[in-house]
Amino acid sequence: MTAALVGILVDEKKINWDDPVVNYLPEFEIDDPYITENLTIRDVLTVRSGLIGGDTLEGADRDEIISKMKHLKPSGQFRLTQDSVNLHYLLAGQIVAAVEGKSWDEVVKERILVPLGMKETYTSISSALPFGNVAVPHKEITEEINPIPWVNYENYGPAEGIVSNVCDMAKWVRLHLNEGVFNGKLLFSKEVCKELHKPHMVLKDRWRNFFNPHAVMMGAGLSWIISDYRGLKVLDHFGIVEGMVSFVGMIPEKRFGIVIMTNRHRCDKPITSLKFTIYDEFFEVLLAYNR
């Protein structure tokens, strides 16, 4: 959702995809002067700064995390290596907050959750828990699947803070399949949708094995992984936190999307198998319809 928020601000001509991060976050710095000065919003949303890994600094607030990024030295190649999603989308979220003069949480509620009627979607687990009926995360411990406490990722909200359900996330999928329009209301333009959904860098084979081993091409969009399956463009996005894995997939040309949510740690491989089963069933229905 953070990339879409950036797109909304691009529509409003408040920012541009290729503006340097330091234009909006002058305190931003990493242990490489060239990257510090030249890292753009597009680079951030494509996750290609060259930063790999890093301590999540649990308990630190968003501004403190950014202030400590100056100690991080890129170990990957600038604009050629993709990794460490959390830090990148934290930066993007703080750019949104700086431009709008309010927290990322407030902006995502005003610009996305309320317009889509996502009434059971929250920007942190701490805001969701008081309402009850929240799934319990699970993890394999000593060969048994056990419930574990929720980890509070509030400081990385723009990267992995959204807590939702299938019905609400289906509205999010509909927005993308309708190129930024939901129930007749424009949230972002077709031009922004194209930027979100097109590849901005080619991904290497290790990503193909994770997302789509059948793909001929695989690239990084703005928060989406783009590949092909049975001749059609496919968009994927995984959300992974401790004890939880979620997935959103779309075939825009056919206006088809799926949402899968689980409360077990590291079950991305079963989800990948399930998504292809669903895609194959969809294609069989499509073939039968066209006969």
CSV table of C-alpha atoms in Angstrom, one decimal, residues 274-284:
chain,number,residue,atom,x,y,z
A,274,LEU,CA,-1.6,-23.5,-4.0
A,275,LYS,CA,-1.5,-20.3,-6.1
A,276,PHE,CA,-0.5,-22.3,-9.2
A,277,THR,CA,-3.2,-24.8,-8.5
A,278,ILE,CA,-5.7,-22.0,-8.4
A,279,TYR,CA,-4.2,-20.4,-11.6
A,280,ASP,CA,-4.4,-23.7,-13.4
A,281,GLU,CA,-8.1,-24.2,-12.4
A,282,PHE,CA,-8.8,-20.7,-13.6
A,283,PHE,CA,-7.1,-21.4,-17.0
A,284,GLU,CA,-9.1,-24.6,-17.4
